[in-house]
Amino acid sequence: MTTVHTHDDLTARAAEADAASPLHGTRDRFALPDDVIYLDGNSLGALPRAVPAVVDDVMHRQWGERLIRSWNEADWWGAQTRVGDLVGRLVGAAPGQVVVTDSTSVNLFKAVIGAGRLRPGRTVVLTDPDSFPTDLYMTESAAALAGLEVRRVHPRDAVAAIAEAGDALALASYSSVDYRTGELWDLRAITEAAHAVGGLACWDLCHSAGVIEVDLDEGGADLAVGCGYKYLNGGPGAPAFLYVASRHQDDFEQPLTGWQGHAHPFEMRPDYEPAPGITRARVGTPPLLSVLALEAALTAYDGLSPADVRAASLSVTGTFIDALDALGVDLPLATPREPERRGSQVSLRHPQAFAVVQALIARGVIGDFREPDIIRLGFAPLYVTHVDAVRAAQHVKEVLDGREFERPEFAERGAVT
């Protein structure tokens, strides 16, 4: 009975926190099943209710009726920079510095080579050995083509490594949040160190855009990349974004010189001339259905400030951690307890983490697993409430206490884990 009473008390306090939250009621902006606690928005965001009607209009009216005229009438042509400015508002970038285009991988490729060209004669690129694999793969590939040397240095050691590289440093390229553990890194300090030796800094915002006060402009970032399908809720395959600080745009030479990045795309000139501003970061014809779905999805942030979203994120993740403690869940936290070091997820360690996650999913608590032993739970504060956090903690306890993760069906892996 003690646990039940503890749980009831936790739930009551969580309900009070929800009622007082600046994000109170924003869950209604999403089409989520009532019986699901969705803790995987850091892999694929939930569906905002505004999206289906917009996509239906794009398909049936803009495309179906107006056909090619919609490139002008509906400003399909300007969608990539128009939506880029909406993303920019959430990541602290003034208008004209963000374009929605391509994938994170492709944009990182552009950023690494573009940075090398902005800093000719410098040869060193620093990046985190624990980065999401695409960051490592694309950085190595781009660096090989550009004649750059990649040094894999942990974020904790980056400032010292930058000083050691000195005037050889071209770029320090780091993720804002560790995708496995949820630890938030001090990219401002890394950026300041890079600038002190004349280098550049690129920030990967895949696990922070939409939930953390990023402040690209204020933080001095030179370049940044991020995806549209996680916390920004743009849907599966949503386009990513690329930020190029305005001070670099006139000299930014990205390597994928497609026709939509041309200064005069409809004059069909045989030689490439980059467009002014952030438009030069475009490549080919964008997936308009996805771009416009992302535009509609971003309306879920209407009336909300990044500061309010961040405060709610910290409150909800803190509630989950406190609930685990109060319920006696004895699993190591991979995520820092200190709010200033935490992104918008809580990761736990368990030797059978995959099976634990599958057992939770069977209960309607959808999270995910990362090798080798990470139970990764993302808390998108626009639709994950404090009450959800307490309920999720109770489910974790019951899965562990009942050893549900030992059921053989929870060891079976699909193509996507």
Coordinates of C-alpha atoms in Angstrom, one line a residue:
M1 CA 0.0 0.0 0.0
T2 CA 2.9 2.3 0.6
T3 CA 3.9 2.4 -3.1
V4 CA 0.3 3.1 -4.1
H5 CA 0.0 6.0 -1.7
T6 CA 3.4 7.3 -2.9
H7 CA 2.2 7.0 -6.5
D8 CA -1.0 8.8 -5.7
D9 CA 0.8 11.6 -4.1
L10 CA 3.2 11.9 -7.0
T11 CA 0.3 11.9 -9.4
A12 CA -1.5 14.7 -7.5
R13 CA 1.6 16.9 -7.4
A14 CA 2.2 16.2 -11.1
A15 CA -1.4 17.3 -11.9
E16 CA -0.8 20.5 -10.1
A17 CA 2.4 21.1 -12.1
D18 CA 0.5 20.4 -15.3
A19 CA -2.2 23.0 -14.4
A20 CA 0.5 25.6 -13.7
S21 CA 2.6 24.9 -16.7
P22 CA 3.0 27.5 -19.5
L23 CA 2.4 24.6 -21.9
H24 CA -0.9 23.6 -20.2
G25 CA -3.2 22.2 -22.9
T26 CA -0.7 22.0 -25.7
R27 CA -1.1 18.2 -25.8
D28 CA -4.5 18.9 -27.5
R29 CA -2.5 20.3 -30.5
F30 CA -1.5 16.7 -31.3
A31 CA -3.3 13.6 -32.5
L32 CA -2.2 11.1 -29.9
P33 CA -4.0 8.0 -28.7
D34 CA -5.4 8.4 -25.2
D35 CA -3.8 5.1 -24.1
V36 CA -0.3 5.9 -25.2
I37 CA 2.5 7.7 -23.3
Y38 CA 4.7 8.7 -26.2
L39 CA 8.3 9.0 -25.1
D40 CA 9.9 8.7 -28.5
G41 CA 9.5 12.2 -29.9
N42 CA 13.3 12.4 -30.0
S43 CA 13.2 9.9 -32.8
L44 CA 9.8 10.8 -34.5
G45 CA 7.6 13.5 -33.2
A46 CA 3.9 13.1 -32.8
L47 CA 1.4 14.3 -35.4
P48 CA 0.2 17.8 -34.9
R49 CA -3.5 18.2 -35.6
A50 CA -2.8 21.1 -38.0
V51 CA -0.9 18.9 -40.5
P52 CA -3.5 16.6 -42.2
A53 CA -5.7 19.5 -43.4
V54 CA -2.7 21.3 -44.8
V55 CA -1.4 18.2 -46.6
D56 CA -4.9 17.5 -47.9
D57 CA -5.1 21.1 -49.3
V58 CA -1.6 20.8 -50.9
M59 CA -2.6 17.5 -52.5
H60 CA -6.1 18.2 -53.7
R61 CA -6.2 22.0 -54.3
Q62 CA -2.6 23.3 -54.7
W63 CA -1.4 20.3 -56.7
G64 CA -4.6 18.6 -57.8
E65 CA -6.4 21.8 -59.1
R66 CA -3.8 24.5 -59.5
L67 CA -1.0 22.2 -60.7
I68 CA 2.2 23.9 -61.6
R69 CA 0.7 27.3 -61.0
S70 CA 1.2 26.7 -57.3
W71 CA 4.9 27.3 -57.5
N72 CA 3.9 31.0 -57.8
E73 CA 0.4 31.2 -56.4
A74 CA 1.1 29.2 -53.2
D75 CA 4.7 30.3 -53.1
W76 CA 6.1 26.8 -53.2
W77 CA 9.3 28.4 -54.4
G78 CA 9.8 30.4 -51.2
A79 CA 8.8 27.6 -48.9
Q80 CA 12.3 26.5 -48.0
T81 CA 13.4 29.9 -46.6
R82 CA 9.9 30.8 -45.3
V83 CA 9.8 27.6 -43.2
G84 CA 13.5 28.1 -42.4
D85 CA 12.7 31.4 -40.7
L86 CA 10.0 29.6 -38.6
V87 CA 12.7 27.1 -37.5
G88 CA 15.1 30.0 -36.9
R89 CA 12.7 31.5 -34.3
L90 CA 12.9 28.3 -32.3
V91 CA 16.7 28.1 -32.4
G92 CA 17.6 31.7 -31.9
A93 CA 18.4 32.7 -35.5
A94 CA 17.3 36.0 -37.0
P95 CA 15.5 35.7 -40.4
G96 CA 17.5 34.9 -43.5
Q97 CA 19.9 32.4 -41.9
V98 CA 18.1 29.1 -41.9
V99 CA 16.9 27.1 -44.9
V100 CA 14.9 23.9 -44.8
T101 CA 16.5 21.5 -47.2
D102 CA 17.8 18.0 -47.7
S103 CA 18.7 15.7 -44.8
T104 CA 20.9 16.3 -41.8
S105 CA 23.6 14.1 -43.3
V106 CA 23.6 16.1 -46.6
N107 CA 23.6 19.5 -44.7
L108 CA 26.5 18.4 -42.5
F109 CA 28.5 17.5 -45.6
K110 CA 27.8 21.0 -47.0
A111 CA 28.8 22.5 -43.7
V112 CA 32.1 20.7 -43.3
I113 CA 33.3 21.4 -46.8
G114 CA 31.9 25.0 -46.6
A115 CA 33.8 25.6 -43.4
G116 CA 37.0 24.3 -44.9
R117 CA 36.6 26.8 -47.8
L118 CA 35.9 29.6 -45.4
R119 CA 39.2 28.8 -43.6
P120 CA 41.7 27.9 -46.4
G121 CA 45.0 26.6 -45.2
R122 CA 43.6 25.1 -42.0
T123 CA 43.4 21.4 -41.9
V124 CA 41.9 20.2 -38.6
V125 CA 38.3 19.3 -37.9
L126 CA 37.3 18.3 -34.4
T127 CA 34.2 16.2 -33.6
D128 CA 32.8 14.0 -30.9
P129 CA 33.7 10.2 -31.1
D130 CA 30.3 9.5 -29.6
S131 CA 28.3 11.5 -32.1
F132 CA 25.4 10.0 -33.9
P133 CA 27.0 7.8 -36.6
T134 CA 25.9 9.9 -39.6
D135 CA 27.9 12.8 -38.1
L136 CA 31.0 10.7 -38.0
Y137 CA 30.5 9.1 -41.4
M138 CA 29.7 12.4 -43.2
T139 CA 32.4 14.4 -41.5
E140 CA 35.0 11.8 -42.4
S141 CA 33.8 11.7 -46.0
A142 CA 33.7 15.4 -46.4
A143 CA 37.0 15.9 -44.8
A144 CA 38.7 13.3 -47.1
L145 CA 37.4 15.1 -50.1
A146 CA 38.5 18.5 -48.8
G147 CA 41.9 17.4 -47.6
L148 CA 41.1 17.9 -43.9
E149 CA 42.1 15.8 -40.9
V150 CA 39.4 14.7 -38.5
R151 CA 40.3 14.4 -34.8
R152 CA 37.7 12.7 -32.6
V153 CA 37.8 14.5 -29.3
H154 CA 35.2 14.2 -26.5
P155 CA 33.3 17.5 -25.8
R156 CA 34.7 17.6 -22.3
D157 CA 38.2 17.8 -23.9
A158 CA 37.3 20.0 -26.9
V159 CA 38.4 23.4 -25.5
A160 CA 41.9 22.0 -24.7
A161 CA 42.1 20.2 -28.0
I162 CA 41.1 23.4 -29.9
A163 CA 43.9 25.3 -28.1
E164 CA 46.3 22.6 -29.1
A165 CA 45.3 22.7 -32.7
G166 CA 45.7 26.5 -32.8
D167 CA 45.8 28.1 -36.2
A168 CA 45.4 24.6 -37.8
L169 CA 41.8 24.4 -36.6
A170 CA 39.2 24.9 -39.4
L171 CA 36.1 23.6 -37.6
A172 CA 34.8 22.3 -34.3
S173 CA 31.7 20.3 -35.1
Y174 CA 29.7 19.1 -32.1
S175 CA 26.2 17.9 -31.2
S176 CA 24.3 20.0 -28.7
V177 CA 23.0 16.9 -26.9
D178 CA 24.4 13.4 -26.7
Y179 CA 21.9 11.3 -28.5
R180 CA 22.3 8.3 -26.2
T181 CA 22.6 9.8 -22.8
G182 CA 20.8 13.1 -23.2
E183 CA 23.7 15.1 -21.8
L184 CA 23.7 18.7 -22.9
W185 CA 27.1 20.1 -23.9
D186 CA 28.4 23.7 -23.6
L187 CA 28.7 24.6 -27.2
R188 CA 29.1 28.2 -26.5
A189 CA 32.4 27.5 -24.7
I190 CA 33.5 25.3 -27.6
T191 CA 32.6 28.0 -30.1
E192 CA 34.4 30.7 -28.1
A193 CA 37.5 28.5 -28.0
A194 CA 37.3 27.9 -31.8
H195 CA 36.9 31.6 -32.5
A196 CA 39.9 32.4 -30.2
V197 CA 42.1 30.5 -32.6
G198 CA 40.4 31.8 -35.7
G199 CA 38.4 28.6 -36.4
L200 CA 34.7 28.0 -36.9
A201 CA 32.0 26.1 -35.0
C202 CA 29.1 23.9 -36.3
W203 CA 26.3 22.8 -34.0
D204 CA 24.2 19.7 -34.6
L205 CA 20.7 20.5 -33.1
C206 CA 18.9 17.3 -33.9
H207 CA 18.2 16.6 -30.2
S208 CA 17.7 20.2 -29.1
A209 CA 15.8 22.1 -31.7
G210 CA 12.3 22.7 -30.4
V211 CA 13.0 21.8 -26.7
I212 CA 16.1 23.8 -25.7
E213 CA 17.0 27.5 -25.9
V214 CA 19.7 27.1 -28.5
D215 CA 20.4 30.8 -29.3
L216 CA 22.5 30.3 -32.4
D217 CA 23.1 34.0 -33.0
E218 CA 23.8 34.9 -29.4
G219 CA 26.0 31.9 -28.9
G220 CA 28.1 32.8 -31.9
A221 CA 27.6 29.7 -34.0
D222 CA 28.9 29.9 -37.5
L223 CA 27.0 26.9 -38.9
A224 CA 24.3 24.5 -37.6
V225 CA 22.3 21.5 -38.9
G226 CA 19.3 19.8 -37.5
C227 CA 16.4 17.6 -38.5
G228 CA 12.7 18.3 -38.9
Y229 CA 11.1 15.0 -37.8
K230 CA 12.1 14.8 -34.1
Y231 CA 10.9 17.5 -31.7
L232 CA 9.8 19.8 -34.6
N233 CA 7.2 17.1 -35.4
G234 CA 7.5 17.4 -39.2
G235 CA 6.7 13.7 -39.8
P236 CA 8.7 10.8 -41.1
G237 CA 11.3 11.9 -43.7
A238 CA 10.7 15.6 -42.9
P239 CA 13.4 17.8 -44.4
A240 CA 16.3 19.0 -42.3
F241 CA 17.7 22.5 -41.9
L242 CA 20.9 24.3 -42.3
Y243 CA 22.0 27.5 -40.6
V244 CA 24.7 29.8 -42.0
A245 CA 25.4 32.9 -40.0
S246 CA 24.8 36.0 -42.1
R247 CA 28.4 37.2 -41.7
H248 CA 29.5 34.1 -43.6
Q249 CA 26.9 33.9 -46.3
D250 CA 28.6 35.9 -49.0
D251 CA 31.7 33.6 -48.8
F252 CA 30.0 30.3 -48.0
E253 CA 30.8 27.9 -50.9
Q254 CA 28.8 24.7 -50.5
P255 CA 29.8 21.8 -52.6
L256 CA 26.5 20.7 -54.0
T257 CA 25.9 23.3 -56.6
G258 CA 22.4 22.4 -57.7
W259 CA 20.1 24.6 -59.8
Q260 CA 17.9 25.8 -56.9
G261 CA 20.9 27.4 -55.2
H262 CA 21.7 29.4 -58.4
A263 CA 21.4 33.2 -58.4
H264 CA 19.3 33.0 -61.7
P265 CA 17.8 29.5 -61.7
F266 CA 15.3 30.1 -64.5
E267 CA 17.8 31.6 -66.9
M268 CA 19.3 28.1 -67.3
R269 CA 22.8 29.4 -67.5
P270 CA 25.5 26.8 -68.1
D271 CA 27.8 28.0 -65.3
Y272 CA 27.0 28.1 -61.6
E273 CA 26.6 31.4 -59.8
P274 CA 25.6 31.1 -56.1
A275 CA 22.4 32.9 -55.0
P276 CA 22.8 35.6 -52.4
G277 CA 22.2 34.8 -48.8
I278 CA 21.0 31.5 -47.4
T279 CA 19.3 30.5 -50.6
R280 CA 22.7 29.3 -52.0
A281 CA 22.5 26.4 -49.5
R282 CA 19.6 24.9 -51.6
V283 CA 20.4 22.1 -54.0
G284 CA 17.5 20.5 -56.0
T285 CA 13.8 20.5 -56.1
P286 CA 12.6 20.0 -52.5
P287 CA 9.9 17.5 -51.4
L288 CA 7.1 20.1 -51.1
L289 CA 4.6 17.8 -49.4
S290 CA 7.1 17.3 -46.6
V291 CA 8.2 21.0 -46.4
L292 CA 4.7 22.2 -46.2
A293 CA 3.8 19.5 -43.6
L294 CA 6.7 20.8 -41.5
E295 CA 5.4 24.3 -41.9
A296 CA 2.0 23.3 -40.6
A297 CA 3.6 21.2 -37.8
L298 CA 5.5 24.3 -36.5
T299 CA 2.2 26.0 -35.7
A300 CA 2.1 23.7 -32.6
Y301 CA 4.6 26.3 -31.2
D302 CA 2.4 29.3 -31.8
G303 CA 2.2 31.5 -28.7
L304 CA 5.1 29.6 -27.0
S305 CA 8.5 30.9 -26.3
P306 CA 11.6 28.7 -26.4
A307 CA 12.2 29.7 -22.7
D308 CA 8.8 28.3 -21.7
V309 CA 9.3 25.1 -23.6
R310 CA 12.7 24.6 -22.0
A311 CA 11.3 25.2 -18.6
A312 CA 8.5 22.7 -19.2
S313 CA 11.0 20.2 -20.5
L314 CA 13.2 20.4 -17.4
S315 CA 10.2 20.2 -15.1
V316 CA 8.8 17.1 -16.8
T317 CA 12.1 15.3 -17.0
G318 CA 12.8 16.2 -13.4
T319 CA 9.4 14.9 -12.4
F320 CA 10.2 11.6 -14.1
I321 CA 13.6 11.3 -12.3
D322 CA 12.0 12.2 -8.9
A323 CA 9.3 9.6 -9.5
L324 CA 11.8 6.9 -10.2
D325 CA 13.5 7.7 -7.0
A326 CA 10.3 7.9 -5.0
L327 CA 9.1 4.5 -6.4
G328 CA 12.4 2.9 -5.6
V329 CA 13.5 2.1 -9.2
D330 CA 17.1 1.2 -8.8
L331 CA 18.6 1.7 -12.3
P332 CA 21.6 3.8 -13.2
L333 CA 20.9 7.1 -14.8
A334 CA 22.9 7.8 -18.0
T335 CA 21.4 11.3 -18.1
P336 CA 22.8 14.0 -15.7
R337 CA 20.5 14.9 -12.8
E338 CA 21.6 18.5 -13.0
P339 CA 19.1 20.4 -15.0
E340 CA 21.7 22.6 -16.7
R341 CA 23.4 19.5 -18.1
R342 CA 20.2 17.7 -19.3
G343 CA 18.5 17.8 -22.6
S344 CA 14.9 16.7 -23.0
Q345 CA 15.4 13.0 -22.5
V346 CA 16.1 10.6 -19.6
S347 CA 18.2 7.5 -20.4
L348 CA 18.5 4.6 -18.1
R349 CA 21.0 1.7 -18.2
H350 CA 20.0 -2.0 -18.0
P351 CA 21.8 -5.1 -19.4
Q352 CA 18.6 -6.1 -21.1
A353 CA 17.6 -2.6 -22.2
F354 CA 16.1 -3.7 -25.5
A355 CA 13.7 -6.1 -23.9
V356 CA 12.8 -3.6 -21.2
V357 CA 11.8 -1.1 -23.9
Q358 CA 9.7 -3.7 -25.7
A359 CA 7.9 -4.5 -22.4
L360 CA 7.2 -0.9 -21.9
I361 CA 5.9 -0.5 -25.4
A362 CA 3.5 -3.4 -24.8
R363 CA 2.1 -1.4 -21.9
G364 CA 1.7 1.7 -24.1
V365 CA 4.8 3.5 -23.0
I366 CA 6.7 4.1 -26.2
G367 CA 10.4 4.8 -25.9
D368 CA 13.4 3.4 -27.7
F369 CA 16.7 1.5 -27.2
R370 CA 20.3 2.4 -28.1
E371 CA 23.3 0.2 -28.0
P372 CA 24.6 -1.2 -25.8
D373 CA 22.4 -0.8 -22.8
I374 CA 20.4 2.4 -23.0
I375 CA 16.7 2.7 -22.4
R376 CA 16.1 6.1 -24.0
L377 CA 13.0 8.1 -23.1
G378 CA 12.3 11.4 -24.8
F379 CA 10.1 14.0 -23.2
A380 CA 8.6 16.3 -25.7
P381 CA 7.0 18.8 -23.4
L382 CA 4.3 20.0 -25.9
Y383 CA 2.6 16.7 -25.5
V384 CA 4.2 14.8 -22.6
T385 CA 2.8 15.9 -19.3
H386 CA 4.0 15.7 -15.7
V387 CA 1.2 13.1 -15.1
D388 CA 2.5 11.1 -18.0
A389 CA 6.0 11.2 -16.5
V390 CA 4.7 9.7 -13.2
R391 CA 2.7 7.1 -15.0
A392 CA 5.7 6.2 -17.1
A393 CA 7.9 5.8 -14.0
Q394 CA 5.3 3.5 -12.4
H395 CA 5.3 1.3 -15.6
V396 CA 9.1 1.1 -15.5
K397 CA 8.9 -0.1 -11.9
E398 CA 6.3 -2.7 -12.7
V399 CA 8.2 -4.0 -15.8
L400 CA 11.3 -4.4 -13.6
D401 CA 9.6 -5.8 -10.5
G402 CA 7.6 -8.3 -12.5
R403 CA 10.6 -9.1 -14.7
E404 CA 8.4 -8.7 -17.7
F405 CA 11.5 -8.1 -19.9
E406 CA 12.4 -11.8 -19.6
R407 CA 9.4 -12.8 -21.8
P408 CA 10.8 -14.3 -25.0
E409 CA 8.8 -12.1 -27.3
F410 CA 10.5 -9.0 -26.0
A411 CA 13.9 -10.3 -27.2
E412 CA 12.8 -10.4 -30.9
R413 CA 14.2 -7.5 -32.9
G414 CA 12.8 -5.9 -36.0
A415 CA 14.6 -4.1 -38.7
V416 CA 14.3 -0.9 -36.8
T417 CA 15.3 -0.8 -33.1

